[in-house]
């Protein structure tokens, strides 16, 4: 993880170099609210660096591909050290901060404070208590006990400085005071950005790699308006000695908001105008010497540059759309909409066939997404590839190096999938009873996956798991890793990869409620506590004895991307680690000091007793230290002997509030730039420091010495003996970039700890690996599917990148054995996503697994349960899954059978094929007899078979009757109106319908028909039938009810209900009126007007009255009927169902035909609406 060849920087409070992953574009911003004159600590969303302390936000939040970084154009809300919010700037103009996604790297908005006054020299105290960026109290400032006489120095080892000496400067000022030219010195120059004192934000880009160009964008951000109101662009062509203002070149009225740099060609610059004023991009191909403006019709939220093609860019907009440009932003084309933020990736060179391939996660529903692969300029529906079978969880797609990761949650449990080398996806397998609640991928270096997994019994800690090369089989490395949450809610894991030493890592682990720091030299096979220094910085003995007392280090990533962070190492100087920590029984946030090791962690020295920011200079040959202080400073410390002696140098005449320290460590220019201000009213101050004067010449062969890498005296580390070269401490010569760090290496004989326990095996106290209780080591060997022999695990697998050599016995490597003929055992059948339901018409993928058996000679048959069967000659042909489409709803019994000459086995699952319920209709009689059963039927569209649940509610019942069928018989006991409600549940969808049923002791009915003209206007829907019943007004529904039947010709039934509360004389008159009414029906005298000039005649189908229906035998002889006088005016045709109903099958068929007709009508209306 080397440093990038150029840096894009922003002014931060104590901004300093951060060790980034290769090909990483680093850009950020700082904010200075100008009404507060105190310094507050920064809270910045941590961003990915060489240390692997942060995993990204996802359900399977994974470290992103460092060759394809997104530069996010957003700004973060920061807090003061007392928790008060300072301010927020968001690209959208809203107050809500935007979460950092795995693809969102580049621009960070950081709020700090400019100061109200300049501290006088007499006010600068050498011992000041401050609050660091992590909120920890600092001790007194001091340096080690040995200092150089060639530079400004502190008088005592405790760091008490001479106030008069602080005004002295090295370089030209010192040489003017008769300092000899050969003595170590710094050359400094200062430039103020005049006219920008009101600007409270700045972005800085230094091309680096032997380029002298620095670009600075300063802005005035109005927190009340939530927008940038002014901006200035400055450019330097002499490494920051002087700057010129470029506002006239970009347009005097143009307000710039962001600056981007192409990672593969640093001369290409892209700037965004503020969308509140105009939406445009400004492009430069000559490091900002000239610009051309191109308007765009969308607002850019983040950019992703192609890892190889300098003109190819992906842009993500605020409305979740992804655009591509193949000419560096001059023209843009829409790639896809509904794209999840940060979940889009360029092709990985050497893995994807086409270099313009884009991997995208698109949202399809709440919590569900799809993995889409297409070409950047050809991403139409027909050209898209859906490589994962089914949906994935949102915010779970990560494409990184050789791997593609996704996550799918089913039944509350997450399953994790990986594709290695762009092959088909496989389920990631953790130990059987790990039962992960959460997983974050930490690293995919060296073709291996490091994952932080929160197991079922963990709450605030995670465990470290390590995979094989394909990323499928994981084993436990370290339990109870310390974790925390960053300001944006992202997971921070205390796990650090030491640069330059293969297999060396540091981790903080919870042990008996104490956080302790552990180190490993063999990629997590064994872990040990860190030995504490013998003495403190003042030379006092510490008496810290392992294991009761040890050294503990802070491993979390810096909240500020341009401070050095609490721990630093560098590939070009293997074995040297500088870190913030403490000595004692556990990790603490108080009594912190700075510690260094020069022998890869075997021994440590304390160099400061308070926090400093420390960087490597001169290709790692020198160390720069700057006090992490809240007060203005003007001194820095440099060491050329691995921190044994520190030279103090002044870089400013007046104390400076340092906002940034920028450098290009991979070049030969030896330039450092300090950014800061003297007060909140002062201009931006840029101090260029040339430290080349510290060296007298370039290093020669005699300036180097060798040292042996070892682990507590053991010279074999990761299977080899390694001898490294480094500069002799104290030699003031410049290191060359290409000198060889490794002097020699020699492989060692393999031991047990050069191997890790294979999947399903566990390391015992004696160091040997044995099978876990849940694992059968004699299970099926997949390699038997293609040969007659297979490699059988001995319980060990070699640690990746370990270079040991096995002897003739090969005790640990897998043994080749003949495939033994065995009957199939442990056949398992699942769907690809573990779900037992699917939508009708969807593609269901079945997976077949065999725990034991002769896979080569075992045939597999799959019966889908719908009359279709398929047979495979052996298990290997089912590796990619077996796909099938079900055309109708229902519950299907799916059976897999495995058979060979030695036996057979089978596995069964029941698959629910469903479709969404669009409508429900309750078919029920309008009149029922008390105490006798009435049939109720719920009809749904589209029709379902045994996949729905029905809930029946009667009147005021507190509990429903639940059925799996859509019909039920019910006996009503209460005379009067009874309300029936039926609900149908299909998955998460619930629909209902209700009907009122009149319950009587007895009633009489007549069958009716109508003149043929009514059939021509009958749409055959319930609403129309109900309205026909209201053509005659003034009819009392509690005495006369009419129900029209579905279908044609139009028929109906008239229900005549008794009135039990009338007198005998009144009942007699009603019977007479009924005879008159029947006669009128027989003669065709009852009619009504349907439309103008269309009159409908009502006939009685039966010439005599229907027999009396009575629930009481007493009334069987003579029924007491009542008919309102209005029956002579017209017939009330109501939508009611007959009590004596037709057979259920006939009625259901009629209703289904009706609902189908309604569906066609509704669909055509919806289509018409969409067309409009």
Coordinates of N, CA, C and O in Angstrom, one line a residue, residues 668-751:
X668 N 11.6 13.8 -5.6 CA 12.9 14.3 -5.1 C 13.0 15.7 -4.8 O 14.0 16.3 -4.6
X669 N 11.8 16.4 -4.7 CA 11.8 17.9 -4.5 C 12.0 18.3 -3.1 O 12.4 19.4 -2.8
X670 N 11.7 17.4 -2.1 CA 11.9 17.7 -0.7 C 11.2 18.9 -0.2 O 11.8 19.8 0.5
X671 N 9.9 19.0 -0.7 CA 9.1 20.2 -0.3 C 8.0 19.8 0.6 O 7.3 18.8 0.4
X672 N 7.8 20.7 1.6 CA 6.6 20.6 2.5 C 5.9 21.9 2.5 O 6.6 23.0 2.4
X673 N 4.6 21.9 2.5 CA 3.8 23.1 2.5 C 2.9 23.1 3.7 O 2.1 22.2 3.9
X674 N 3.1 24.1 4.6 CA 2.2 24.3 5.7 C 1.1 25.3 5.3 O 1.4 26.4 4.7
X675 N -0.1 25.1 5.7 CA -1.2 26.0 5.4 C -1.8 26.4 6.8 O -2.0 25.6 7.7
X676 N -2.1 27.7 6.9 CA -2.7 28.1 8.2 C -3.0 29.6 8.2 O -3.2 30.2 7.1
X677 N -3.2 30.1 9.4 CA -3.6 31.5 9.5 C -3.1 32.0 10.8 O -2.9 31.2 11.8
X678 N -2.9 33.3 10.9 CA -2.5 33.9 12.2 C -3.7 34.3 13.1 O -3.5 34.3 14.3
X679 N -4.8 34.6 12.5 CA -6.0 34.8 13.2 C -7.2 34.6 12.3 O -7.1 34.4 11.1
X680 N -8.4 34.7 12.9 CA -9.6 34.5 12.1 C -9.8 35.6 11.1 O -10.7 35.5 10.2
X681 N -9.1 36.7 11.2 CA -9.3 37.8 10.3 C -8.2 37.9 9.3 O -8.2 38.8 8.4
X682 N -7.2 37.0 9.4 CA -6.0 37.1 8.6 C -6.2 36.4 7.3 O -7.2 35.6 7.1
X683 N -5.3 36.6 6.3 CA -5.3 35.9 5.0 C -4.9 34.5 5.2 O -4.3 34.1 6.2
X684 N -5.2 33.7 4.2 CA -4.6 32.3 4.2 C -3.1 32.4 4.1 O -2.6 33.1 3.2
X685 N -2.4 31.7 4.9 CA -0.9 31.7 4.8 C -0.4 30.4 4.3 O -0.8 29.3 4.8
X686 N 0.5 30.4 3.3 CA 1.0 29.2 2.7 C 2.6 29.3 2.9 O 3.2 30.2 2.3
X687 N 3.1 28.4 3.7 CA 4.5 28.4 4.0 C 5.2 27.2 3.3 O 4.9 26.1 3.6
X688 N 6.0 27.5 2.4 CA 6.8 26.5 1.6 C 8.1 26.2 2.4 O 8.8 27.1 2.7
X689 N 8.3 24.9 2.7 CA 9.5 24.5 3.4 C 10.3 23.5 2.5 O 9.8 22.5 2.1
X690 N 11.5 23.9 2.2 CA 12.4 23.0 1.5 C 13.4 22.4 2.5 O 14.3 23.1 3.0
X691 N 13.3 21.1 2.7 CA 14.2 20.5 3.7 C 15.4 19.8 3.1 O 16.1 19.0 3.8
X692 N 15.7 20.1 1.9 CA 16.9 19.5 1.2 C 18.2 19.9 1.9 O 19.1 19.1 1.9
X693 N 18.2 21.0 2.6 CA 19.3 21.5 3.3 C 19.7 20.6 4.5 O 20.8 20.9 5.1
X694 N 18.8 19.7 4.9 CA 19.2 18.8 6.0 C 20.2 17.8 5.6 O 20.9 17.2 6.4
X695 N 20.4 17.6 4.3 CA 21.3 16.5 3.8 C 22.5 17.1 3.1 O 22.4 18.2 2.4
X696 N 23.5 16.5 3.2 CA 24.8 17.0 2.6 C 25.1 16.3 1.2 O 25.8 16.9 0.4
X697 N 24.5 15.1 1.0 CA 24.8 14.4 -0.3 C 23.8 13.3 -0.4 O 23.0 13.0 0.4
X698 N 24.0 12.6 -1.5 CA 23.2 11.4 -1.7 C 23.9 10.2 -1.1 O 25.1 10.1 -1.0
X699 N 23.1 9.2 -0.6 CA 23.6 8.0 0.1 C 24.4 7.2 -0.9 O 24.0 7.0 -2.1
X700 N 25.5 6.6 -0.4 CA 26.3 5.7 -1.1 C 26.2 4.3 -0.5 O 25.6 4.1 0.6
X701 N 26.9 3.3 -1.1 CA 26.8 1.9 -0.5 C 27.2 1.9 0.9 O 26.7 1.2 1.8
X702 N 28.2 2.7 1.3 CA 28.7 2.6 2.7 C 27.8 3.2 3.7 O 28.1 3.1 4.9
X703 N 26.8 3.9 3.2 CA 25.8 4.6 4.2 C 24.7 3.7 4.6 O 23.9 4.1 5.4
X704 N 24.7 2.4 4.2 CA 23.7 1.5 4.5 C 24.2 0.4 5.5 O 25.4 0.1 5.5
X705 N 23.3 -0.2 6.2 CA 23.6 -1.3 7.1 C 22.4 -2.3 7.0 O 21.3 -2.0 6.5
X706 N 22.6 -3.5 7.4 CA 21.6 -4.6 7.3 C 21.0 -4.9 8.7 O 21.7 -4.6 9.7
X707 N 19.8 -5.4 8.7 CA 19.2 -5.9 9.9 C 18.3 -7.1 9.6 O 17.8 -7.2 8.5
X708 N 18.2 -8.0 10.6 CA 17.4 -9.2 10.4 C 16.0 -9.0 10.9 O 15.8 -8.6 12.1
X709 N 15.0 -9.4 10.1 CA 13.7 -9.5 10.6 C 13.5 -10.7 11.5 O 14.0 -11.8 11.1
X710 N 12.9 -10.6 12.6 CA 12.7 -11.7 13.5 C 11.5 -11.5 14.3 O 10.9 -10.4 14.5
X711 N 11.0 -12.6 14.9 CA 9.9 -12.6 15.8 C 10.4 -13.2 17.2 O 10.5 -14.4 17.3
X712 N 10.8 -12.3 18.1 CA 11.3 -12.6 19.4 C 12.5 -13.6 19.2 O 12.6 -14.6 19.9
X713 N 13.4 -13.3 18.3 CA 14.6 -14.1 18.1 C 14.4 -15.1 17.0 O 15.4 -15.7 16.5
X714 N 13.2 -15.5 16.6 CA 13.0 -16.5 15.6 C 13.2 -15.8 14.2 O 12.4 -14.9 13.9
X715 N 14.2 -16.2 13.5 CA 14.5 -15.6 12.2 C 13.6 -16.0 11.1 O 13.5 -15.2 10.1
X716 N 12.9 -17.1 11.2 CA 12.0 -17.5 10.1 C 10.6 -16.8 10.3 O 9.9 -17.2 11.3
X717 N 10.3 -15.9 9.5 CA 9.1 -15.2 9.6 C 8.4 -15.3 8.2 O 8.9 -15.1 7.2
X718 N 7.1 -15.8 8.2 CA 6.4 -16.2 7.0 C 7.2 -17.1 6.1 O 7.2 -16.9 4.9
X719 N 7.8 -18.0 6.7 CA 8.5 -19.1 6.0 C 9.8 -18.7 5.3 O 10.3 -19.5 4.5
X720 N 10.4 -17.6 5.7 CA 11.7 -17.3 5.2 C 12.5 -16.4 6.1 O 11.9 -15.7 7.0
X721 N 13.8 -16.4 5.9 CA 14.7 -15.5 6.6 C 15.0 -14.3 5.7 O 15.4 -14.5 4.6
X722 N 14.7 -13.1 6.3 CA 14.8 -11.9 5.5 C 15.8 -10.9 6.1 O 15.8 -10.7 7.3
X723 N 16.7 -10.4 5.3 CA 17.6 -9.4 5.7 C 17.3 -8.1 5.0 O 17.2 -8.1 3.7
X724 N 17.1 -7.0 5.7 CA 16.8 -5.7 5.1 C 17.9 -4.8 5.2 O 18.8 -4.9 6.0
X725 N 17.9 -3.8 4.3 CA 18.9 -2.7 4.3 C 18.2 -1.4 4.8 O 17.0 -1.2 4.5
X726 N 19.0 -0.6 5.5 CA 18.5 0.7 5.9 C 19.7 1.6 6.1 O 20.8 1.2 6.2
X727 N 19.4 2.9 6.1 CA 20.5 3.9 6.2 C 21.0 3.8 7.6 O 20.3 3.7 8.6
X728 N 22.3 4.0 7.8 CA 22.9 4.0 9.1 C 22.4 5.2 9.8 O 22.3 6.3 9.3
X729 N 21.9 5.0 11.0 CA 21.3 6.2 11.8 C 22.3 7.3 11.9 O 23.5 7.1 12.2
X730 N 21.8 8.5 11.7 CA 22.7 9.7 11.8 C 23.3 10.1 10.5 O 23.8 11.3 10.5
X731 N 23.4 9.3 9.5 CA 24.0 9.7 8.3 C 23.1 10.7 7.6 O 21.9 10.4 7.3
X732 N 23.6 11.9 7.2 CA 22.8 12.9 6.6 C 23.0 12.9 5.1 O 23.5 13.8 4.5
X733 N 22.5 11.8 4.6 CA 22.5 11.6 3.1 C 21.1 11.3 2.7 O 20.3 10.7 3.4
X734 N 20.8 11.6 1.4 CA 19.5 11.5 0.9 C 19.3 10.0 0.3 O 20.2 9.6 -0.4
X735 N 18.2 9.4 0.6 CA 17.9 8.1 0.1 C 17.4 8.2 -1.4 O 16.7 9.1 -1.7
X736 N 17.8 7.2 -2.2 CA 17.3 7.2 -3.5 C 16.0 6.4 -3.5 O 15.8 5.5 -2.7
X737 N 15.1 6.6 -4.4 CA 13.8 6.0 -4.4 C 13.9 4.5 -4.8 O 13.1 3.7 -4.3
X738 N 14.9 4.1 -5.6 CA 15.0 2.8 -6.1 C 15.9 1.9 -5.4 O 16.2 0.8 -5.8
X739 N 16.5 2.3 -4.2 CA 17.4 1.4 -3.5 C 16.6 0.2 -2.9 O 15.5 0.3 -2.5
X740 N 17.3 -1.0 -3.0 CA 16.6 -2.2 -2.5 C 16.5 -2.3 -1.0 O 17.5 -2.2 -0.3
X741 N 15.3 -2.5 -0.5 CA 15.1 -2.6 0.9 C 15.4 -4.0 1.4 O 15.9 -4.1 2.5
X742 N 15.1 -5.0 0.6 CA 15.4 -6.4 1.0 C 16.8 -6.8 0.5 O 17.0 -6.7 -0.7
X743 N 17.7 -7.1 1.4 CA 19.0 -7.5 1.0 C 19.1 -8.9 0.6 O 19.7 -9.2 -0.4
X744 N 18.4 -9.8 1.3 CA 18.4 -11.2 0.9 C 17.2 -11.9 1.6 O 16.7 -11.4 2.6
X745 N 16.8 -13.0 1.0 CA 15.8 -13.8 1.6 C 16.1 -15.3 1.4 O 16.6 -15.6 0.3
X746 N 15.7 -16.1 2.3 CA 16.0 -17.6 2.2 C 14.9 -18.3 2.8 O 14.5 -18.1 3.9
X747 N 14.3 -19.3 2.1 CA 13.1 -20.0 2.6 C 13.5 -20.9 3.7 O 14.7 -21.4 3.8
X748 N 12.6 -21.2 4.6 CA 12.8 -22.0 5.8 C 12.0 -23.3 5.7 O 11.0 -23.3 5.0
X749 N 12.3 -24.3 6.4 CA 11.5 -25.5 6.4 C 10.1 -25.2 7.1 O 10.0 -24.4 8.0
X750 N 9.1 -25.8 6.6 CA 7.7 -25.5 7.1 C 7.5 -26.1 8.5 O 8.0 -27.2 8.8
X751 N 6.8 -25.3 9.3 CA 6.3 -25.8 10.6 C 4.8 -25.7 10.6 O 4.2 -25.2 9.7

